[in-house]
mmCIF file of C-alpha atoms in Angstrom:
data_model
loop_
_atom_site.group_PDB
_atom_site.id
_atom_site.type_symbol
_atom_site.label_atom_id
_atom_site.label_comp_id
_atom_site.label_asym_id
_atom_site.label_seq_id
_atom_site.Cartn_x
_atom_site.Cartn_y
_atom_site.Cartn_z
ATOM 1 C CA MET A 1 -61.954 -14.860 31.715
ATOM 2 C CA ALA A 2 -61.907 -17.283 28.991
ATOM 3 C CA ASP A 3 -62.500 -20.945 28.362
ATOM 4 C CA SER A 4 -63.894 -21.276 24.880
ATOM 5 C CA ASN A 5 -67.312 -22.791 24.404
ATOM 6 C CA PRO A 6 -69.874 -22.510 21.597
ATOM 7 C CA GLN A 7 -72.196 -20.158 23.510
ATOM 8 C CA ARG A 8 -69.328 -17.857 24.479
ATOM 9 C CA ASP A 9 -68.020 -17.943 20.902
ATOM 10 C CA PHE A 10 -71.476 -16.967 19.610
ATOM 11 C CA ALA A 11 -71.608 -14.050 22.076
ATOM 12 C CA LEU A 12 -68.131 -12.979 20.961
ATOM 13 C CA ASP A 13 -69.218 -13.164 17.320
ATOM 14 C CA VAL A 14 -72.206 -10.910 18.068
ATOM 15 C CA VAL A 15 -69.877 -8.318 19.632
ATOM 16 C CA ASN A 16 -67.404 -8.591 16.734
ATOM 17 C CA ARG A 17 -70.118 -8.089 14.120
ATOM 18 C CA LEU A 18 -71.547 -5.067 15.925
ATOM 19 C CA ARG A 19 -68.084 -3.540 16.247
ATOM 20 C CA ALA A 20 -67.222 -4.244 12.614
ATOM 21 C CA ALA A 21 -70.334 -2.217 11.723
ATOM 22 C CA GLY A 22 -69.014 0.706 13.800
ATOM 23 C CA HIS A 23 -70.982 0.212 17.016
ATOM 24 C CA GLU A 24 -69.851 -0.050 20.604
ATOM 25 C CA ALA A 25 -70.701 -3.501 22.015
ATOM 26 C CA LEU A 26 -70.027 -5.119 25.391
ATOM 27 C CA TRP A 27 -71.220 -8.113 27.364
ATOM 28 C CA ALA A 28 -73.521 -6.976 30.137
ATOM 29 C CA GLY A 29 -75.051 -8.016 33.425
ATOM 30 C CA GLY A 30 -75.217 -11.523 34.802
ATOM 31 C CA CYS A 31 -72.761 -13.119 32.380
ATOM 32 C CA VAL A 32 -70.093 -10.652 33.519
ATOM 33 C CA ARG A 33 -70.907 -11.211 37.193
ATOM 34 C CA ASP A 34 -70.879 -14.981 36.825
ATOM 35 C CA GLN A 35 -67.567 -15.067 34.958
ATOM 36 C CA LEU A 36 -65.932 -12.826 37.558
ATOM 37 C CA LEU A 37 -67.198 -15.224 40.232
ATOM 38 C CA GLY A 38 -65.640 -18.130 38.332
ATOM 39 C CA GLN A 39 -68.986 -19.603 37.294
ATOM 40 C CA PRO A 40 -70.062 -20.422 33.751
ATOM 41 C CA PRO A 41 -72.715 -17.956 32.541
ATOM 42 C CA LYS A 42 -76.184 -19.370 31.897
ATOM 43 C CA ASP A 43 -76.507 -16.990 28.963
ATOM 44 C CA TYR A 44 -74.879 -13.907 27.479
ATOM 45 C CA ASP A 45 -76.380 -10.466 27.000
ATOM 46 C CA VAL A 46 -74.860 -7.792 24.794
ATOM 47 C CA ALA A 47 -75.315 -4.052 25.297
ATOM 48 C CA THR A 48 -74.613 -1.821 22.323
ATOM 49 C CA SER A 49 -74.814 1.628 20.803
ATOM 50 C CA ALA A 50 -76.594 0.091 17.781
ATOM 51 C CA LEU A 51 -80.279 0.922 17.526
ATOM 52 C CA PRO A 52 -82.766 -1.978 17.339
ATOM 53 C CA ASP A 53 -83.331 -1.577 13.583
ATOM 54 C CA GLU A 54 -79.566 -1.548 13.033
ATOM 55 C CA VAL A 55 -79.211 -4.798 14.987
ATOM 56 C CA ARG A 56 -81.956 -6.428 12.906
ATOM 57 C CA GLU A 57 -80.401 -5.195 9.680
ATOM 58 C CA LEU A 58 -76.949 -6.440 10.674
ATOM 59 C CA PHE A 59 -78.035 -9.941 11.737
ATOM 60 C CA GLY A 60 -80.998 -10.301 9.386
ATOM 61 C CA ARG A 61 -84.685 -10.431 10.133
ATOM 62 C CA ARG A 62 -84.760 -14.239 9.941
ATOM 63 C CA ARG A 63 -82.167 -14.542 12.729
ATOM 64 C CA THR A 64 -83.665 -11.864 14.974
ATOM 65 C CA LEU A 65 -86.788 -11.398 17.051
ATOM 66 C CA ALA A 66 -88.069 -7.926 17.886
ATOM 67 C CA ILE A 67 -90.186 -8.956 20.887
ATOM 68 C CA GLY A 68 -88.488 -6.392 23.169
ATOM 69 C CA ALA A 69 -87.823 -3.734 20.522
ATOM 70 C CA ALA A 70 -89.905 -1.115 22.377
ATOM 71 C CA PHE A 71 -87.312 -1.375 25.170
ATOM 72 C CA GLY A 72 -84.376 -1.491 22.757
ATOM 73 C CA VAL A 73 -83.951 -5.276 22.939
ATOM 74 C CA ILE A 74 -83.509 -7.547 19.922
ATOM 75 C CA THR A 75 -82.986 -11.290 20.292
ATOM 76 C CA VAL A 76 -80.359 -12.793 17.984
ATOM 77 C CA ARG A 77 -80.803 -16.494 17.311
ATOM 78 C CA GLY A 78 -77.838 -18.802 16.881
ATOM 79 C CA GLY A 79 -79.277 -22.086 15.685
ATOM 80 C CA VAL A 80 -79.092 -24.642 18.497
ATOM 81 C CA LEU A 81 -77.368 -22.145 20.815
ATOM 82 C CA THR A 82 -79.205 -20.079 23.398
ATOM 83 C CA PRO A 83 -80.367 -16.814 21.775
ATOM 84 C CA ILE A 84 -78.556 -13.644 22.807
ATOM 85 C CA GLU A 85 -80.421 -10.513 23.812
ATOM 86 C CA VAL A 86 -78.844 -7.433 22.265
ATOM 87 C CA ALA A 87 -79.969 -4.285 24.076
ATOM 88 C CA THR A 88 -79.334 -0.732 22.989
ATOM 89 C CA PHE A 89 -77.776 1.370 25.762
ATOM 90 C CA ARG A 90 -80.719 3.174 27.362
ATOM 91 C CA THR A 91 -82.176 5.117 30.224
ATOM 92 C CA ASP A 92 -85.646 4.323 31.489
ATOM 93 C CA GLY A 93 -88.550 6.727 31.806
ATOM 94 C CA GLU A 94 -91.070 6.685 34.632
ATOM 95 C CA TYR A 95 -92.383 3.407 36.015
ATOM 96 C CA HIS A 96 -96.124 3.397 36.716
ATOM 97 C CA ASP A 97 -96.834 -0.317 37.060
ATOM 98 C CA GLY A 98 -93.983 -1.298 39.385
ATOM 99 C CA ARG A 99 -92.462 -3.481 36.685
ATOM 100 C CA ARG A 100 -91.666 -1.782 33.343
ATOM 101 C CA PRO A 101 -90.770 1.744 32.236
ATOM 102 C CA GLU A 102 -93.311 3.762 30.288
ATOM 103 C CA SER A 103 -90.589 4.842 27.864
ATOM 104 C CA VAL A 104 -86.891 4.474 27.137
ATOM 105 C CA ALA A 105 -84.310 6.814 25.635
ATOM 106 C CA PHE A 106 -81.161 5.556 23.968
ATOM 107 C CA THR A 107 -77.919 6.729 25.552
ATOM 108 C CA THR A 108 -74.359 5.717 26.495
ATOM 109 C CA ALA A 109 -72.980 2.674 28.316
ATOM 110 C CA GLU A 110 -72.294 4.787 31.397
ATOM 111 C CA HIS A 111 -75.887 6.007 31.622
ATOM 112 C CA ASP A 112 -77.186 2.513 30.848
ATOM 113 C CA ALA A 113 -75.272 1.115 33.834
ATOM 114 C CA GLN A 114 -77.002 3.620 36.138
ATOM 115 C CA ARG A 115 -80.483 2.232 35.333
ATOM 116 C CA ARG A 116 -79.615 -1.353 36.229
ATOM 117 C CA ASP A 117 -80.655 -3.019 39.485
ATOM 118 C CA PHE A 118 -77.504 -3.889 41.476
ATOM 119 C CA THR A 119 -73.862 -2.923 41.206
ATOM 120 C CA ILE A 120 -72.864 -6.562 40.670
ATOM 121 C CA ASN A 121 -75.205 -6.643 37.639
ATOM 122 C CA GLY A 122 -74.202 -3.207 36.333
ATOM 123 C CA LEU A 123 -70.840 -4.390 35.036
ATOM 124 C CA PHE A 124 -69.845 -4.606 31.375
ATOM 125 C CA PHE A 125 -67.092 -6.728 29.862
ATOM 126 C CA ASP A 126 -65.171 -6.011 26.688
ATOM 127 C CA PRO A 127 -64.501 -9.529 25.349
ATOM 128 C CA ILE A 128 -62.032 -8.252 22.751
ATOM 129 C CA ALA A 129 -59.763 -6.369 25.181
ATOM 130 C CA GLU A 130 -60.778 -8.730 28.021
ATOM 131 C CA THR A 131 -61.399 -5.815 30.374
ATOM 132 C CA VAL A 132 -64.193 -5.048 32.812
ATOM 133 C CA VAL A 133 -65.996 -1.721 32.434
ATOM 134 C CA ASP A 134 -67.352 -0.618 35.816
ATOM 135 C CA TYR A 135 -69.321 2.622 36.177
ATOM 136 C CA VAL A 136 -71.145 1.629 39.386
ATOM 137 C CA GLY A 137 -68.660 0.091 41.836
ATOM 138 C CA GLY A 138 -69.640 -3.467 41.003
ATOM 139 C CA LEU A 139 -66.098 -4.847 41.132
ATOM 140 C CA ALA A 140 -65.607 -3.589 44.685
ATOM 141 C CA ASP A 141 -68.967 -5.061 45.718
ATOM 142 C CA LEU A 142 -68.121 -8.430 44.145
ATOM 143 C CA GLU A 143 -64.848 -8.409 46.070
ATOM 144 C CA ALA A 144 -66.653 -7.434 49.292
ATOM 145 C CA ARG A 145 -69.460 -9.939 48.540
ATOM 146 C CA VAL A 146 -72.203 -7.319 48.827
ATOM 147 C CA VAL A 147 -75.506 -6.871 46.975
ATOM 148 C CA ARG A 148 -76.066 -3.110 46.652
ATOM 149 C CA ALA A 149 -78.768 -1.320 44.670
ATOM 150 C CA ILE A 150 -77.493 1.207 42.152
ATOM 151 C CA GLY A 151 -78.403 4.713 43.257
ATOM 152 C CA ASP A 152 -81.321 5.127 45.651
ATOM 153 C CA PRO A 153 -82.515 1.635 46.703
ATOM 154 C CA GLY A 154 -86.064 2.841 47.385
ATOM 155 C CA ARG A 155 -86.312 4.237 43.879
ATOM 156 C CA ARG A 156 -84.827 1.067 42.316
ATOM 157 C CA PHE A 157 -87.400 -1.092 44.116
ATOM 158 C CA ALA A 158 -90.301 1.279 43.380
ATOM 159 C CA GLU A 159 -89.407 1.022 39.677
ATOM 160 C CA ASP A 160 -89.543 -2.768 39.720
ATOM 161 C CA LYS A 161 -90.763 -4.504 42.835
ATOM 162 C CA LEU A 162 -89.315 -7.864 41.757
ATOM 163 C CA ARG A 163 -85.886 -6.374 42.393
ATOM 164 C CA MET A 164 -86.438 -6.864 46.133
ATOM 165 C CA LEU A 165 -86.780 -10.609 45.594
ATOM 166 C CA ARG A 166 -83.811 -10.603 43.244
ATOM 167 C CA ALA A 167 -81.670 -8.897 45.910
ATOM 168 C CA VAL A 168 -82.491 -11.598 48.437
ATOM 169 C CA ARG A 169 -82.003 -14.349 45.846
ATOM 170 C CA PHE A 170 -78.567 -13.024 44.847
ATOM 171 C CA ALA A 171 -77.524 -12.725 48.490
ATOM 172 C CA ALA A 172 -78.625 -16.314 49.169
ATOM 173 C CA THR A 173 -77.261 -17.789 45.936
ATOM 174 C CA TYR A 174 -73.811 -16.225 46.216
ATOM 175 C CA ASP A 175 -73.625 -16.043 50.022
ATOM 176 C CA PHE A 176 -73.358 -12.241 49.809
ATOM 177 C CA ALA A 177 -74.507 -9.697 52.380
ATOM 178 C CA LEU A 178 -77.161 -7.116 51.573
ATOM 179 C CA ASP A 179 -75.890 -3.545 51.748
ATOM 180 C CA ASP A 180 -77.465 -1.718 54.735
ATOM 181 C CA ALA A 181 -79.367 0.832 52.623
ATOM 182 C CA THR A 182 -80.567 -1.892 50.253
ATOM 183 C CA LEU A 183 -81.776 -4.044 53.153
ATOM 184 C CA GLN A 184 -83.483 -1.080 54.826
ATOM 185 C CA ALA A 185 -85.343 -0.238 51.617
ATOM 186 C CA ILE A 186 -86.524 -3.849 51.288
ATOM 187 C CA ARG A 187 -87.766 -3.865 54.880
ATOM 188 C CA SER A 188 -89.593 -0.566 54.498
ATOM 189 C CA MET A 189 -91.271 -1.611 51.231
ATOM 190 C CA ALA A 190 -92.132 -5.217 52.125
#
């Protein structure tokens, strides 16, 4: 999966530093999907077992931004490179505004994958071992060229209504089909 470039090298360094400190760390989401589709990622996200304060301590407060800390997300700056969001593995509490959870609880990579929007975005990649970690059937859906909500599509879209637009955008961008249950949920909620 691997042409070297400065942004990718920075993302690899973030994973290496987290692991050297004893934390689990993987690339997550769109960067994994894009690489598996043979496209260069626009950015890299890292998911980790490290808590937000541990991420800030490891990378230093001058190189980090805690804008998303309430959701377990710390931004690590890399000079002229695109910053990398480092998110603690989490589950989301109830959604009352149709956009963001009221609370989060820190958890494992497997549980974190279950809260994500679509199977093709619920993939992790271990850049050290160069292996995909798939708890949600995302590899099969990439192969089949299908956009499928993780779990109950109606619940996924009720949590965050923008996910309906994202589903259609992913289908159009990648020339994928929408899974029947995902499409039905979009139609019933539109």
